[in-house]
């Protein structure tokens, strides 16, 4: 995936961050997103981190190769327009509600929003990496359901990294799934260790992709 930014052809590398939305885990998910946005400035490639929260994807009903991703922030919405896997445009608008954003999107044609699992699948099909964070045992394991769903939809398991906090007990079935599908697995001790792991993974995956060009 690439885009013309300031006259240069730059690779766009979407990165999905999955995890539970309890307060503790959610803080980590947003810390990872912020860290990826920060380190992106050090690469020629443009790293774009995505969380499912506050994110909507719209598909053009007449031309399914055209999609629009909308991300909600505290004071704005960021709109990214795709043609297949190429970015046509990225910009911010100051609308106050998603309904106003959808009226804005309607000016581009007939678009419809995707439900949660289809939204996840659409993102994963253009993803450079998928991080799945397992911070607490007490949560409902929604991120593991998402992991299994992506595997079922044929998403390459080599793109997926399951990162679990040290001391978390994984079920025998999940351990078997990790081995059977060759899912990348890492253990972290704390927030700083997690962020270091994320940075290290991104660095080496970009280096690997560059060598393969």
Short mmCIF file of C-alpha atoms in Angstrom, two decimals:
data_model
loop_
_atom_site.label_atom_id
_atom_site.label_comp_id
_atom_site.label_asym_id
_atom_site.label_seq_id
_atom_site.Cartn_x
_atom_site.Cartn_y
_atom_site.Cartn_z
CA UNK A 1 0.00 0.00 0.00
CA UNK A 2 1.41 3.41 -0.92
CA UNK A 3 0.48 7.05 -1.30
CA UNK A 4 2.00 10.14 -2.85
CA UNK A 5 2.98 12.37 0.09
CA UNK A 6 4.84 15.61 -0.60
CA UNK A 7 5.79 14.30 -4.03
CA UNK A 8 7.23 11.05 -2.72
CA UNK A 9 5.82 7.55 -3.05
CA UNK A 10 5.50 6.44 0.58
CA UNK A 11 4.43 3.01 1.79
CA UNK A 12 1.37 3.08 4.03
CA UNK A 13 1.60 0.47 6.81
CA UNK A 14 -1.69 0.06 8.73
CA UNK A 15 -1.28 -1.56 12.15
CA UNK A 16 -4.30 -2.95 14.05
CA UNK A 17 -4.29 -2.97 17.87
CA UNK A 18 -6.77 -5.36 19.50
CA UNK A 19 -7.56 -5.94 23.16
CA UNK A 20 -10.23 -5.73 25.82
CA UNK A 21 -11.70 -2.34 26.68
CA UNK A 22 -11.49 -2.53 30.44
CA UNK A 23 -9.79 0.58 31.85
CA UNK A 24 -6.41 -1.07 32.43
CA UNK A 25 -6.08 -2.68 29.01
CA UNK A 26 -7.60 0.29 27.18
CA UNK A 27 -4.87 2.57 28.56
CA UNK A 28 -2.27 0.20 27.10
CA UNK A 29 -4.00 0.08 23.71
CA UNK A 30 -3.98 3.86 23.45
CA UNK A 31 -0.36 3.99 24.69
CA UNK A 32 0.61 1.62 21.86
CA UNK A 33 -1.30 3.73 19.34
CA UNK A 34 0.44 6.90 20.53
CA UNK A 35 3.84 5.18 20.47
CA UNK A 36 3.35 3.94 16.90
CA UNK A 37 2.28 7.42 15.77
CA UNK A 38 5.37 8.84 17.46
CA UNK A 39 7.91 6.42 15.99
CA UNK A 40 6.34 6.74 12.53
CA UNK A 41 8.17 10.07 12.15
CA UNK A 42 11.45 8.15 12.17
CA UNK A 43 10.54 6.01 9.15
CA UNK A 44 10.15 6.78 5.48
CA UNK A 45 7.08 4.53 5.61
CA UNK A 46 3.90 5.93 7.16
CA UNK A 47 2.70 3.81 10.08
CA UNK A 48 -1.04 4.19 10.75
CA UNK A 49 -2.26 2.58 14.02
CA UNK A 50 -5.94 1.64 14.21
CA UNK A 51 -8.15 0.81 17.21
CA UNK A 52 -11.69 -0.45 16.63
CA UNK A 53 -13.07 1.98 19.20
CA UNK A 54 -14.23 5.21 17.60
CA UNK A 55 -13.59 3.85 14.12
CA UNK A 56 -16.07 3.33 11.29
CA UNK A 57 -15.55 1.90 7.82
CA UNK A 58 -17.80 2.73 4.88
CA UNK A 59 -17.97 0.78 1.61
CA UNK A 60 -19.15 2.31 -1.65
CA UNK A 61 -22.22 0.37 -2.75
CA UNK A 62 -21.59 0.96 -6.47
CA UNK A 63 -17.81 0.53 -6.35
CA UNK A 64 -16.69 -1.83 -3.51
CA UNK A 65 -13.03 -0.99 -4.24
CA UNK A 66 -13.65 2.44 -2.65
CA UNK A 67 -13.71 2.62 1.14
CA UNK A 68 -13.66 5.40 3.70
CA UNK A 69 -12.25 5.01 7.23
CA UNK A 70 -13.42 7.50 9.86
CA UNK A 71 -11.63 7.85 13.22
CA UNK A 72 -13.13 9.85 16.08
CA UNK A 73 -10.89 12.00 18.26
CA UNK A 74 -11.76 14.41 21.09
CA UNK A 75 -12.14 17.45 18.83
CA UNK A 76 -12.24 16.10 15.27
CA UNK A 77 -12.82 13.21 12.89
CA UNK A 78 -10.05 11.97 10.60
CA UNK A 79 -11.22 10.73 7.21
CA UNK A 80 -9.08 8.41 5.07
CA UNK A 81 -10.29 7.60 1.56
CA UNK A 82 -9.05 4.40 -0.10
CA UNK A 83 -9.20 3.12 -3.66
CA UNK A 84 -8.45 -0.57 -3.22
CA UNK A 85 -5.35 -0.43 -0.98
CA UNK A 86 -4.18 2.99 -2.17
CA UNK A 87 -4.87 6.12 -0.13
CA UNK A 88 -6.54 8.84 -2.19
CA UNK A 89 -6.82 11.43 0.57
CA UNK A 90 -6.53 12.00 4.35
CA UNK A 91 -7.98 15.03 6.12
CA UNK A 92 -9.68 16.19 9.35
CA UNK A 93 -13.12 17.70 9.82
CA UNK A 94 -14.62 19.33 12.91
CA UNK A 95 -18.13 17.89 12.77
CA UNK A 96 -19.80 17.27 16.15
CA UNK A 97 -21.46 13.91 15.46
CA UNK A 98 -21.03 10.81 13.31
CA UNK A 99 -24.37 11.63 11.66
CA UNK A 100 -22.89 14.90 10.40
CA UNK A 101 -19.82 13.02 9.20
CA UNK A 102 -22.04 10.58 7.31
CA UNK A 103 -23.81 13.46 5.59
CA UNK A 104 -20.36 14.69 4.56
CA UNK A 105 -19.41 11.22 3.26
CA UNK A 106 -22.61 11.08 1.21
CA UNK A 107 -21.11 13.75 -1.06
CA UNK A 108 -18.68 11.08 -2.32
CA UNK A 109 -21.45 8.67 -3.33
CA UNK A 110 -23.53 5.89 -1.81
CA UNK A 111 -21.59 4.46 1.16
CA UNK A 112 -22.76 2.07 3.87
CA UNK A 113 -21.11 1.42 7.26
CA UNK A 114 -19.79 -2.05 8.10
CA UNK A 115 -20.74 -4.05 11.24
CA UNK A 116 -18.01 -4.88 13.76
CA UNK A 117 -16.65 -8.17 12.39
CA UNK A 118 -16.75 -7.02 8.76
CA UNK A 119 -14.99 -3.84 9.87
CA UNK A 120 -12.26 -5.89 11.54
CA UNK A 121 -11.86 -8.13 8.49
CA UNK A 122 -11.65 -5.17 6.10
CA UNK A 123 -8.91 -3.58 8.22
CA UNK A 124 -6.99 -6.84 8.59
CA UNK A 125 -6.89 -7.35 4.82
CA UNK A 126 -4.82 -4.19 4.41
CA UNK A 127 -2.84 -4.53 7.66
CA UNK A 128 0.93 -4.63 7.90
CA UNK A 129 0.74 -5.99 11.46
CA UNK A 130 -1.91 -7.01 13.99
CA UNK A 131 -1.15 -6.70 17.72
CA UNK A 132 -3.42 -8.60 20.14
CA UNK A 133 -2.92 -7.54 23.77
CA UNK A 134 -3.80 -9.86 26.68
CA UNK A 135 -3.36 -7.81 29.86
CA UNK A 136 -5.88 -9.33 32.29
CA UNK A 137 -7.33 -12.79 32.87
CA UNK A 138 -10.65 -11.47 34.19
CA UNK A 139 -11.83 -10.02 30.87
CA UNK A 140 -14.19 -11.74 28.44
CA UNK A 141 -11.41 -12.64 25.96
CA UNK A 142 -12.96 -10.64 23.12
CA UNK A 143 -9.51 -10.17 21.61
CA UNK A 144 -9.08 -13.96 21.37
CA UNK A 145 -12.44 -14.22 19.60
CA UNK A 146 -11.18 -11.55 17.17
CA UNK A 147 -7.95 -13.49 16.67
CA UNK A 148 -9.83 -16.71 15.86
CA UNK A 149 -12.18 -14.81 13.53
CA UNK A 150 -9.25 -13.36 11.57
CA UNK A 151 -7.66 -16.79 11.23
CA UNK A 152 -10.99 -18.19 10.00
CA UNK A 153 -11.17 -15.40 7.40
CA UNK A 154 -7.78 -16.39 6.03
CA UNK A 155 -5.69 -13.51 7.42
CA UNK A 156 -2.00 -14.49 7.40
CA UNK A 157 -1.06 -15.56 10.98
CA UNK A 158 2.52 -14.37 10.43
CA UNK A 159 1.15 -10.80 10.62
CA UNK A 160 -0.30 -11.42 14.09
CA UNK A 161 1.47 -10.90 17.40
CA UNK A 162 -0.20 -12.04 20.60
CA UNK A 163 1.40 -10.14 23.50
CA UNK A 164 0.45 -11.36 26.99
CA UNK A 165 1.45 -9.95 30.34
CA UNK A 166 3.83 -12.14 32.32
CA UNK A 167 1.93 -14.39 34.73
CA UNK A 168 -1.26 -14.57 32.66
CA UNK A 169 -2.44 -18.14 32.28
CA UNK A 170 -3.29 -19.19 28.71
CA UNK A 171 -5.69 -22.04 28.06
CA UNK A 172 -4.37 -25.26 26.52
CA UNK A 173 -6.56 -24.64 23.47
CA UNK A 174 -5.04 -21.17 22.94
CA UNK A 175 -1.52 -22.59 23.34
CA UNK A 176 -2.33 -25.25 20.74
CA UNK A 177 -3.74 -22.59 18.40
CA UNK A 178 -0.55 -20.51 18.73
CA UNK A 179 1.58 -23.54 17.80
CA UNK A 180 -0.75 -24.91 15.12
CA UNK A 181 -1.11 -21.59 13.28
CA UNK A 182 2.43 -20.31 13.99
CA UNK A 183 1.12 -17.15 15.62
CA UNK A 184 3.86 -14.89 16.96
CA UNK A 185 3.78 -14.88 20.76
CA UNK A 186 5.53 -12.53 23.19
CA UNK A 187 5.39 -12.00 26.96
CA UNK A 188 5.81 -8.55 28.52
CA UNK A 189 6.37 -7.51 32.15
CA UNK A 190 4.96 -3.98 32.20
CA UNK A 191 3.91 -1.08 30.00
CA UNK A 192 7.44 -0.01 29.08
CA UNK A 193 8.39 -3.58 28.23
CA UNK A 194 5.28 -3.87 26.04
CA UNK A 195 6.05 -0.65 24.16
CA UNK A 196 9.66 -1.76 23.65
CA UNK A 197 8.43 -5.06 22.20
CA UNK A 198 6.06 -3.25 19.83
CA UNK A 199 8.83 -0.93 18.62
CA UNK A 200 11.23 -3.84 18.15
CA UNK A 201 8.69 -5.90 16.19
CA UNK A 202 7.87 -2.97 13.90
CA UNK A 203 11.55 -2.18 13.29
CA UNK A 204 12.46 -5.71 12.24
CA UNK A 205 9.29 -6.27 10.18
CA UNK A 206 9.94 -3.04 8.24
CA UNK A 207 13.56 -4.06 7.75
CA UNK A 208 12.46 -7.50 6.55
CA UNK A 209 9.92 -5.97 4.14
CA UNK A 210 12.55 -3.56 2.77
CA UNK A 211 15.00 -6.40 2.09
CA UNK A 212 12.26 -8.26 0.22
CA UNK A 213 11.57 -5.36 -2.16
#
